[in-house]
PDB file of C-alpha atoms and ligand atoms in Angstrom:
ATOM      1  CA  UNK A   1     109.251 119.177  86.213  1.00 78.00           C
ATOM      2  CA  UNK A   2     105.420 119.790  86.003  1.00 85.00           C
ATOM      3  CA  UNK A   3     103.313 119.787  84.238  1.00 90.00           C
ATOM      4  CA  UNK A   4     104.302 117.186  82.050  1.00 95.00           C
ATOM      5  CA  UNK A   5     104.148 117.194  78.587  1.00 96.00           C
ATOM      6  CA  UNK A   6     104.976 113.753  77.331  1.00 97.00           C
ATOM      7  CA  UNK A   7     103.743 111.294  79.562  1.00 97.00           C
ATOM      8  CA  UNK A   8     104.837 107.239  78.925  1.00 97.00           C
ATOM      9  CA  UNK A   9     103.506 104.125  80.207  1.00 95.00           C
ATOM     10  CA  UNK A  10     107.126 101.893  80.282  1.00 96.00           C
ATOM     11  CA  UNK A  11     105.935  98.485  82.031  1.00 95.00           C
ATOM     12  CA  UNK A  12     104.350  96.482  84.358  1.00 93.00           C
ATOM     13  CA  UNK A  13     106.379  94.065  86.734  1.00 94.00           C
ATOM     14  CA  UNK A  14     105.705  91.687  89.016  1.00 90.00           C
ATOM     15  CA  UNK A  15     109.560  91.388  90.259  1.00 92.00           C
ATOM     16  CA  UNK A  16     111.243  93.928  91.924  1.00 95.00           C
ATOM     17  CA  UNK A  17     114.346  92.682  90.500  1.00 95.00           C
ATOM     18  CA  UNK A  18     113.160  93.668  86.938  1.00 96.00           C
ATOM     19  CA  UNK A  19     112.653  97.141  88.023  1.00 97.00           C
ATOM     20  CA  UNK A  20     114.480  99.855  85.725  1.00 96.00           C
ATOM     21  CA  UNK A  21     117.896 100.281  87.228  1.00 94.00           C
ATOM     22  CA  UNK A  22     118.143 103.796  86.318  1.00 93.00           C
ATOM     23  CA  UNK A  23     118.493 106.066  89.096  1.00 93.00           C
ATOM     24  CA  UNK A  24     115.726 108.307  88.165  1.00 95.00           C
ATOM     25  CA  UNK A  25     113.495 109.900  90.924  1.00 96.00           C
ATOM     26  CA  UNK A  26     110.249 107.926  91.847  1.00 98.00           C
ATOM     27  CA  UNK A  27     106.703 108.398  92.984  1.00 98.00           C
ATOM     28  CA  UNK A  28     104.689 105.675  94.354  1.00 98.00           C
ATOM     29  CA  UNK A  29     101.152 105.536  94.819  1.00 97.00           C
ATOM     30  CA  UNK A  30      99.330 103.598  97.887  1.00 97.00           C
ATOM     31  CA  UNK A  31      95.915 102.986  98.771  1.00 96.00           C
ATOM     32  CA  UNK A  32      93.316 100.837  98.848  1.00 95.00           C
ATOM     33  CA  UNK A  33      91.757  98.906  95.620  1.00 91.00           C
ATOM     34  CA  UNK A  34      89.889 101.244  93.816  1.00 93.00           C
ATOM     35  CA  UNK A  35      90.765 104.429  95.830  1.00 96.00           C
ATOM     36  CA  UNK A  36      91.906 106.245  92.724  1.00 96.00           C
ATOM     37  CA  UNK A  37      95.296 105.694  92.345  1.00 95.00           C
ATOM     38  CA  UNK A  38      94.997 105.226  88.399  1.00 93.00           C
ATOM     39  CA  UNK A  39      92.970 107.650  87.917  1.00 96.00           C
ATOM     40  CA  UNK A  40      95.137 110.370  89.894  1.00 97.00           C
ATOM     41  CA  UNK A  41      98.006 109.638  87.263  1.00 97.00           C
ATOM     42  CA  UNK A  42      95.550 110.480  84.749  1.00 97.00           C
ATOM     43  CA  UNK A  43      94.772 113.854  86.322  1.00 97.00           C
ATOM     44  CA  UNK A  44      98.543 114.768  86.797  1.00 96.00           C
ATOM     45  CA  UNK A  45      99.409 114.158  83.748  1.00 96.00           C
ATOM     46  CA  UNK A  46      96.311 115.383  81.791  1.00 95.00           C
ATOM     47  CA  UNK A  47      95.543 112.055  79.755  1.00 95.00           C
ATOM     48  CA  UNK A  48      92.424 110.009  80.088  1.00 92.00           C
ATOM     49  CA  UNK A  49      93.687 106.466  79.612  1.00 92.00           C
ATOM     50  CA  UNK A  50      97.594 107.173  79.938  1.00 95.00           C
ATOM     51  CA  UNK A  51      96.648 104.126  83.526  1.00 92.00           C
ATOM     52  CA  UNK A  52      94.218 101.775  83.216  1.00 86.00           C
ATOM     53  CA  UNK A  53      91.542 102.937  85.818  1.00 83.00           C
ATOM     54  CA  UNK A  54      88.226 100.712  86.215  1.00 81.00           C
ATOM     55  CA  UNK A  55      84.889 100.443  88.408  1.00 84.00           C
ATOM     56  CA  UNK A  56      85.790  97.207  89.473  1.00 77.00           C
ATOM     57  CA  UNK A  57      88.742  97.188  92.356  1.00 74.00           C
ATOM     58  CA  UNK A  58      91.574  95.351  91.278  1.00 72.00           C
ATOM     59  CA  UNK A  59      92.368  96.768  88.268  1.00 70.00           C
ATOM     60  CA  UNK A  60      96.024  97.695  88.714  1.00 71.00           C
ATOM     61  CA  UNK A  61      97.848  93.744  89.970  1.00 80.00           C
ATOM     62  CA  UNK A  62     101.291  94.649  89.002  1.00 90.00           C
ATOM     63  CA  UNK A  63     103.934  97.771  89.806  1.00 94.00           C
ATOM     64  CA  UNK A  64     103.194 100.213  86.662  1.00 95.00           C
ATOM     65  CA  UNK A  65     105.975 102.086  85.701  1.00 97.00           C
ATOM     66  CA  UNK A  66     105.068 105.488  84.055  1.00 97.00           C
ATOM     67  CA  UNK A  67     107.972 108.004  82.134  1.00 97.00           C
ATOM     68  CA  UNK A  68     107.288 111.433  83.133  1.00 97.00           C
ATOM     69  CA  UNK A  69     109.575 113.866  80.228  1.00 97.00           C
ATOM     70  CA  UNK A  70     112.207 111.202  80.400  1.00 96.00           C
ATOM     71  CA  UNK A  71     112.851 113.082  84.294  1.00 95.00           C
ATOM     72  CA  UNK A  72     110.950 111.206  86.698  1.00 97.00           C
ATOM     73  CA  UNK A  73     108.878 108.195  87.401  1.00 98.00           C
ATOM     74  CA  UNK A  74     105.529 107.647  88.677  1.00 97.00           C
ATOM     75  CA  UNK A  75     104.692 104.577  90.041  1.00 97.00           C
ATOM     76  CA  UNK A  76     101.539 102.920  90.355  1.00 95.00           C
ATOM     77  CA  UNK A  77     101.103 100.053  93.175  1.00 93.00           C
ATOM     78  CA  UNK A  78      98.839  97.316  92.984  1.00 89.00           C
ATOM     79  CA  UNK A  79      96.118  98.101  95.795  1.00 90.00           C
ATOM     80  CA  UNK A  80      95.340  96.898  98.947  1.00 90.00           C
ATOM     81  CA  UNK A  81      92.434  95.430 100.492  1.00 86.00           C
ATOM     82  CA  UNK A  82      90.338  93.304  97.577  1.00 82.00           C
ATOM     83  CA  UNK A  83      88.251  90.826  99.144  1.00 75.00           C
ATOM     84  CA  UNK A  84      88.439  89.145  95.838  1.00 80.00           C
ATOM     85  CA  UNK A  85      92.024  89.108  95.748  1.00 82.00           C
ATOM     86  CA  UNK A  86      93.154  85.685  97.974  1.00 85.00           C
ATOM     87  CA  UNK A  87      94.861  86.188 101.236  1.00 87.00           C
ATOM     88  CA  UNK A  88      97.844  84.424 100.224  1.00 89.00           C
ATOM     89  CA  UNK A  89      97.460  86.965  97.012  1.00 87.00           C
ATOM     90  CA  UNK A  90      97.394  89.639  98.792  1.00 87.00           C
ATOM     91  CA  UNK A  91      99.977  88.919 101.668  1.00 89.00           C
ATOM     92  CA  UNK A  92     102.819  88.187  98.878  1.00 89.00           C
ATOM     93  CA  UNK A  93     101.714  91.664  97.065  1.00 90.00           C
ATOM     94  CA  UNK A  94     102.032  93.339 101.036  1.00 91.00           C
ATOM     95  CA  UNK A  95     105.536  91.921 101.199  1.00 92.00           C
ATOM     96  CA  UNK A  96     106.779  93.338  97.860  1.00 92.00           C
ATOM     97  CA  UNK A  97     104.903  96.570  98.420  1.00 94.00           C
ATOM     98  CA  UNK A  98     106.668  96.671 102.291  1.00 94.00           C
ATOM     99  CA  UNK A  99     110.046  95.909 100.258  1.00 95.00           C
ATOM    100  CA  UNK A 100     109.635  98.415  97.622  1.00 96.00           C
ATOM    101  CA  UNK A 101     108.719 101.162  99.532  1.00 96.00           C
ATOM    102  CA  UNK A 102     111.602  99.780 102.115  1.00 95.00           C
ATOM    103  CA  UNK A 103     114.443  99.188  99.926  1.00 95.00           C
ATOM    104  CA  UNK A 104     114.157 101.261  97.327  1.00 96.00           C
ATOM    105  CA  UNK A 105     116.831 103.896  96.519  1.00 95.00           C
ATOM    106  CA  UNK A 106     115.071 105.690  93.465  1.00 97.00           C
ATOM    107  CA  UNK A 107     111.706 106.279  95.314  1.00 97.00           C
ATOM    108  CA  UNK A 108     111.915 109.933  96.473  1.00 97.00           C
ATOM    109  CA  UNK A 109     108.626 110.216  97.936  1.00 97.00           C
ATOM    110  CA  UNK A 110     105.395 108.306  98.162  1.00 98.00           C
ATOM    111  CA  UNK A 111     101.394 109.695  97.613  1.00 98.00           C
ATOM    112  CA  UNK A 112      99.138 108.165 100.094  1.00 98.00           C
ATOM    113  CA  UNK A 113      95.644 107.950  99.011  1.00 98.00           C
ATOM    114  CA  UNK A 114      92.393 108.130 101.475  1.00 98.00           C
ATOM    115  CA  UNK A 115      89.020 107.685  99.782  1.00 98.00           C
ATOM    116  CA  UNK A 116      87.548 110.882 101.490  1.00 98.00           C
ATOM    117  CA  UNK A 117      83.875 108.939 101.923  1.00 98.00           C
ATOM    118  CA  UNK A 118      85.628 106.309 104.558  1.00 96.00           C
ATOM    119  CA  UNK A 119      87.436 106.247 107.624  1.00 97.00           C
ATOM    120  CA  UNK A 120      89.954 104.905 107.018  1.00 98.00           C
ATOM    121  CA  UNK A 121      90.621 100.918 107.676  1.00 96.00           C
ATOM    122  CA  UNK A 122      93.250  98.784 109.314  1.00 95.00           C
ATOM    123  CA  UNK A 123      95.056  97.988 106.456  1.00 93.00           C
ATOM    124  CA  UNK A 124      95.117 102.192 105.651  1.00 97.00           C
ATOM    125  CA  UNK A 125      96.189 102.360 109.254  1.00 97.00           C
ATOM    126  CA  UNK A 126      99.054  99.778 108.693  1.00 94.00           C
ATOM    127  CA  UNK A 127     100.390 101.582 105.524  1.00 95.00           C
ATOM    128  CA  UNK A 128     100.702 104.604 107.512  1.00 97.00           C
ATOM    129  CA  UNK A 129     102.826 103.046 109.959  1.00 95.00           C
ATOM    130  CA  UNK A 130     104.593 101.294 107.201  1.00 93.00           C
ATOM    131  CA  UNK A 131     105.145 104.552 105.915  1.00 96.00           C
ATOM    132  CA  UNK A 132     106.390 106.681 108.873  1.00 95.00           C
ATOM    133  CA  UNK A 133     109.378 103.936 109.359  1.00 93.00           C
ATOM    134  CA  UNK A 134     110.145 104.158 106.016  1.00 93.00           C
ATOM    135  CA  UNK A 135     110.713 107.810 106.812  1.00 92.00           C
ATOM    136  CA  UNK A 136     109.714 108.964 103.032  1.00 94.00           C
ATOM    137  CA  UNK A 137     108.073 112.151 102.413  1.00 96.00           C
ATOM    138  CA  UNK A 138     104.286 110.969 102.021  1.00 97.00           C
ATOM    139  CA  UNK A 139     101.175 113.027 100.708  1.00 98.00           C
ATOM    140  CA  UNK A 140      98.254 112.181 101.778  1.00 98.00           C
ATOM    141  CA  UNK A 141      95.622 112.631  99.464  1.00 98.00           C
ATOM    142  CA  UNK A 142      91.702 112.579 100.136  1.00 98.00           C
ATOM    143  CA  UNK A 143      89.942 110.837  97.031  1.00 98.00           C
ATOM    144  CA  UNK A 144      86.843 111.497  94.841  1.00 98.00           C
ATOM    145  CA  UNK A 145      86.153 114.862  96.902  1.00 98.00           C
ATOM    146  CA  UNK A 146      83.348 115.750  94.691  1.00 98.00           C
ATOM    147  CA  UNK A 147      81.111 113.562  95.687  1.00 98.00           C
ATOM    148  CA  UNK A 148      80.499 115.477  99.226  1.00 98.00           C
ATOM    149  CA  UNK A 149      79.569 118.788  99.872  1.00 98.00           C
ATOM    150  CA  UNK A 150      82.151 121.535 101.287  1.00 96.00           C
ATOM    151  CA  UNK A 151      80.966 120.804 104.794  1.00 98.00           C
ATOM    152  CA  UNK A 152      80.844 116.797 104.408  1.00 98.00           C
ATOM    153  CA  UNK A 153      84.645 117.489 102.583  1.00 98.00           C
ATOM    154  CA  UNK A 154      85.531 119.578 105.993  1.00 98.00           C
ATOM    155  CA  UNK A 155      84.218 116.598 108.373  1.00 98.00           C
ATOM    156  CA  UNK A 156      85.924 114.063 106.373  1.00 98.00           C
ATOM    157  CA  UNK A 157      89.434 115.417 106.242  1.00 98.00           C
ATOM    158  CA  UNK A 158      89.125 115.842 110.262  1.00 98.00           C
ATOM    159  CA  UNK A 159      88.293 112.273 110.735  1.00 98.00           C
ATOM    160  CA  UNK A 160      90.551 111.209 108.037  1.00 98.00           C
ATOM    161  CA  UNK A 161      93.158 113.189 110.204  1.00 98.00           C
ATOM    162  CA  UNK A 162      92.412 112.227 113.273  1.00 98.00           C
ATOM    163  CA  UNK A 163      92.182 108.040 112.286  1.00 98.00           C
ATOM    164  CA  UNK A 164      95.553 108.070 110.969  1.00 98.00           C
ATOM    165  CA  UNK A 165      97.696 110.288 113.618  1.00 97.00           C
ATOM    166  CA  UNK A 166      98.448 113.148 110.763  1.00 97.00           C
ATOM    167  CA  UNK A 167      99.992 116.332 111.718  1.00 96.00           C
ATOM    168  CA  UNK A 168      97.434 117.949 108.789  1.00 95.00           C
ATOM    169  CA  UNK A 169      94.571 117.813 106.944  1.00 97.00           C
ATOM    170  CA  UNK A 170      94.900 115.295 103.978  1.00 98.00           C
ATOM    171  CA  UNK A 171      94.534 117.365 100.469  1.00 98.00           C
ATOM    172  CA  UNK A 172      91.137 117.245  98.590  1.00 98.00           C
ATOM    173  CA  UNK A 173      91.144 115.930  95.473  1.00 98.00           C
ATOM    174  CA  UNK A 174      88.886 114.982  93.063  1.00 98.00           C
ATOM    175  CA  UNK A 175      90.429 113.457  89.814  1.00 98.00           C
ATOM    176  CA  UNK A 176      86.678 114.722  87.897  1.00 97.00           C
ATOM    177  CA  UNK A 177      86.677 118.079  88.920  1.00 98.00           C
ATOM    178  CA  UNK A 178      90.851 118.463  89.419  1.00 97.00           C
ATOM    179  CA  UNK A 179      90.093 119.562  92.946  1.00 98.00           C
ATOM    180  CA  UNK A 180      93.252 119.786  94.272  1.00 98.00           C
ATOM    181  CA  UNK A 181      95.210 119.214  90.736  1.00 97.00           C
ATOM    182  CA  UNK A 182      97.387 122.332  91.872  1.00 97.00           C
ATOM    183  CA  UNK A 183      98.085 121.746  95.490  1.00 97.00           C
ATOM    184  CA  UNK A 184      99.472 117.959  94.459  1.00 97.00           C
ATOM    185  CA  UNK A 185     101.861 119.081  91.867  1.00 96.00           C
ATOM    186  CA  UNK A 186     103.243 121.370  94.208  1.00 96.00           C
ATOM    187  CA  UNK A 187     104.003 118.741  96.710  1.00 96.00           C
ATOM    188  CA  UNK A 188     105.428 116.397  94.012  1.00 96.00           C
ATOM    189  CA  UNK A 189     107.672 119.261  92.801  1.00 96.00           C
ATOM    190  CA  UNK A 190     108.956 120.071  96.268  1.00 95.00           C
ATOM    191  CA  UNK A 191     109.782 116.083  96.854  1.00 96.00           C
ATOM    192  CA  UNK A 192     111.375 115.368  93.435  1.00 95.00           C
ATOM    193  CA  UNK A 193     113.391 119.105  94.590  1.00 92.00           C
ATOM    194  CA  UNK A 194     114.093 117.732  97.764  1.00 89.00           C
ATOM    195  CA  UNK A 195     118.312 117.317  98.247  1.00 80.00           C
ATOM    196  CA  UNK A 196     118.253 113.889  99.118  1.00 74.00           C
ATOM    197  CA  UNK A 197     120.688 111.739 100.426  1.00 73.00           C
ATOM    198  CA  UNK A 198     121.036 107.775 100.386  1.00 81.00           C
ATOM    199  CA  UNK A 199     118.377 105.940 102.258  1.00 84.00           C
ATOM    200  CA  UNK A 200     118.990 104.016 105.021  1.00 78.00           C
ATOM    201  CA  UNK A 201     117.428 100.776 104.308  1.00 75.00           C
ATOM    202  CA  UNK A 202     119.554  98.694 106.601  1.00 68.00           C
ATOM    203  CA  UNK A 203     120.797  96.645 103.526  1.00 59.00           C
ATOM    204  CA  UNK A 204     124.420  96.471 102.560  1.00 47.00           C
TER     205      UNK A 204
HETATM  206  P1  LIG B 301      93.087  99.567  91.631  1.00 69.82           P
HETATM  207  O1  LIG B 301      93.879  99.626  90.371  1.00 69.82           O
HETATM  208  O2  LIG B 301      92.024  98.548  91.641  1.00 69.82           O
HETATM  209  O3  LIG B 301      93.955  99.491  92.853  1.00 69.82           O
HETATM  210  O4  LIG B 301      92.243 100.943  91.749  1.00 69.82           O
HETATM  211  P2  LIG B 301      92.766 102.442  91.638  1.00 69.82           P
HETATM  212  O5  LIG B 301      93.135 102.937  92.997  1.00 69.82           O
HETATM  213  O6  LIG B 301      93.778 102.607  90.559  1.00 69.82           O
HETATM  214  O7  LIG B 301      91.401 103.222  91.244  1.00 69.82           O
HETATM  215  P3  LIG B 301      90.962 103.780  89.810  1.00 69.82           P
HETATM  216  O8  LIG B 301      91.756 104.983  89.464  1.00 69.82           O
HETATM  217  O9  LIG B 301      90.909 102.667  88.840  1.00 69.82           O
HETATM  218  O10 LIG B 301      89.477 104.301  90.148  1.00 69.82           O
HETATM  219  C1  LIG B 301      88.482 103.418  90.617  1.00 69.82           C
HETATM  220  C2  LIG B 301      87.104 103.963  90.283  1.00 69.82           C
HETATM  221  O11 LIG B 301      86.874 105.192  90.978  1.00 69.82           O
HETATM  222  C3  LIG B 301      86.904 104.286  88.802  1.00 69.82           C
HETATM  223  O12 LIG B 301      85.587 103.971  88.443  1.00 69.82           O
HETATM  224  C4  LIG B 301      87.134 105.784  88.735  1.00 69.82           C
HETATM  225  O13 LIG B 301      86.448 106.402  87.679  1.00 69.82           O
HETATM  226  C5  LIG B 301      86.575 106.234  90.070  1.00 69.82           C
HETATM  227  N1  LIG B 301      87.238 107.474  90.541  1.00 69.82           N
HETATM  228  C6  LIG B 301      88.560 107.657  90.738  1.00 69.82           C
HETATM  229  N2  LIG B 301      88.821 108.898  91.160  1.00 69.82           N
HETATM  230  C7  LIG B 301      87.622 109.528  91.248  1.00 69.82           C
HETATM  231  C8  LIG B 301      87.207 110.849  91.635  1.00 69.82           C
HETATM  232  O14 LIG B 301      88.006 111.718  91.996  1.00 69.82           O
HETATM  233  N3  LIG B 301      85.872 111.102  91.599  1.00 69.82           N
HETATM  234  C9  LIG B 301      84.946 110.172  91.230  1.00 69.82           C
HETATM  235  N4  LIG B 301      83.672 110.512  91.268  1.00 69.82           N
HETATM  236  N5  LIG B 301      85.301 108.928  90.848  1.00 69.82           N
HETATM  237  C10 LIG B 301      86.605 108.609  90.856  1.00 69.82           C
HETATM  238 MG1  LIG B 302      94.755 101.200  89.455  1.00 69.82          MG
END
């Protein structure tokens, strides 16, 4: 399934109901505003502007739908965390993020994004746990890696590690450099692999 040769942006919702009801495989991205969620797409799939990334957080404010060779999806979520964005904003986003990643029976796996400068915050802390109930496969992946230095990157990933209860080190990646590029398509081709069977999402 990688690496992908025709990449396609399909749409933007803001409904989950409006979400392609194909059951093709899914990857969702989470993380904080301007982590590098758009940007990580790019890498994957070798295209600069394939998702809109920007300097200024709150670029991505719906769910982005993206065609991988007509096989798989990847998904980009709008990010968490924007002191611009109003609370009541950004508690109605948390709810359809929760219910997405909750409910949904395409979504085969989800890549959890860490920007590898921070510790990470409450609300990263929160999506963890949201995460481990949801009992998906998650990656979590360590942001913009090349602006340390091998020992800062070392530190980081410990305390990265450490802050959010993970049984490893996160993965450095660096969407400038493609730190990383390799190990992260490996992971997504073991989940979209994976034999999976129907979620339990304790609808229906
Ligand atoms: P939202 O859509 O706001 O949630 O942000 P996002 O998570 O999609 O982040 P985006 O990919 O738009 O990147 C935000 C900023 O960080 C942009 O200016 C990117 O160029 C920059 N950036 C992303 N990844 C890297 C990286 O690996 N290294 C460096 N140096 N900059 C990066
Ligand atoms: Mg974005």
């Amino acid at each position: 399934m990688l690496p992908i040769k025709n990449p396609q942006f399909v749409n933007c919702y803001v409904d989950l109901r409006k979400l392609p009801e194909e059951l093709k495989p899914e990857i969702a991205l989470v993380g904080r505003s301007n982590v590098g969620k758009s940007s990580l797409i790019n890498r994957v799939c070798k295209r600069k502007k394939l998702a809109k990334s920007s300097s200024t957080p709150g670029k991505t404010r719906t769910i982005n739908f993206y065609d991988m060779d007509g096989s798989w999806y990847f998904v980009d979520l709008p990010g968490y965390g924007y002191a611009k964005v109003s609370k009541e904003e950004q508690a109605r986003w948390g709810r359809i993020i929760e219910r997405y990643l909750k409910n949904r029976q395409q979504l085969k796996g989800v890549i959890f994004l860490i920007d590898i400068r921070h510790e990470p915050g409450n609300n990263d802390r929160q999506m963890k746990d949201w995460l481990t109930h949801c009992e998906l496969p998650v990656l979590v992946v360590a942001t913009k890696a090349d602006k340390l230095s091998r020992a800062q990157t070392l530190k980081q990933l410990a305390v990265i590690r450490k802050s959010l209860g993970l049984p490893f080190d996160p993965i450095p990646f660096s969407a400038e450099t493609g730190l990383g590029e390799k190990e992260v398509a490996e992971a997504l081709e073991e989940i979209l692999n994976l034999e999976t069977v129907p979620r339990n999402t304790g609808e229906g």
